[in-house]
Amino acid sequence: RQLATNADLVARAVTILEGMNVRVQSAPEVRERLMLTKRAP
């Protein structure tokens, strides 16, 4: 049995939160709200 990836865990959390009528923001929305700039990889 393999461990869940970060993407798997995030997808599960989003599903749970959306089931509770919570709006999950995208990464660009969060960066804008917190006034952050995206760093180059």
Short mmCIF file of C-alpha atoms in Angstrom, two decimals:
data_model
loop_
_atom_site.label_atom_id
_atom_site.label_comp_id
_atom_site.label_asym_id
_atom_site.label_seq_id
_atom_site.Cartn_x
_atom_site.Cartn_y
_atom_site.Cartn_z
CA ARG A 1 0.00 0.00 0.00
CA GLN A 2 1.35 3.43 -0.95
CA LEU A 3 1.11 6.63 1.03
CA ALA A 4 -1.08 9.40 -0.34
CA THR A 5 0.64 12.19 -2.22
CA ASN A 6 0.26 15.82 -1.24
CA ALA A 7 -2.01 16.30 -4.27
CA ASP A 8 -4.21 13.41 -3.09
CA LEU A 9 -4.51 14.91 0.39
CA VAL A 10 -5.32 18.37 -0.96
CA ALA A 11 -7.97 16.96 -3.30
CA ARG A 12 -9.58 15.09 -0.40
CA ALA A 13 -9.55 18.21 1.79
CA VAL A 14 -11.13 20.26 -1.00
CA THR A 15 -13.86 17.65 -1.44
CA ILE A 16 -14.64 17.69 2.28
CA LEU A 17 -14.63 21.50 2.51
CA GLU A 18 -16.80 21.93 -0.59
CA GLY A 19 -19.23 19.43 0.94
CA MET A 20 -19.47 21.85 3.88
CA ASN A 21 -20.18 24.74 1.45
CA VAL A 22 -16.75 26.28 2.05
CA ARG A 23 -15.24 28.04 -0.96
CA VAL A 24 -11.64 26.97 -1.45
CA GLN A 25 -9.46 29.63 -3.06
CA SER A 26 -6.94 28.87 -5.78
CA ALA A 27 -3.24 29.51 -5.25
CA PRO A 28 -3.32 32.74 -7.33
CA GLU A 29 -6.32 34.01 -5.32
CA VAL A 30 -4.53 33.37 -2.03
CA ARG A 31 -1.33 35.04 -3.24
CA GLU A 32 -3.33 38.11 -4.30
CA ARG A 33 -5.23 38.28 -1.02
CA LEU A 34 -2.02 37.99 1.02
CA MET A 35 -0.17 40.34 -1.35
CA LEU A 36 2.48 37.73 -2.14
CA THR A 37 4.47 37.36 -5.33
CA LYS A 38 5.12 34.02 -6.96
CA ARG A 39 8.75 32.99 -6.82
CA ALA A 40 10.49 31.42 -9.79
CA PRO A 41 11.09 27.66 -9.45
#
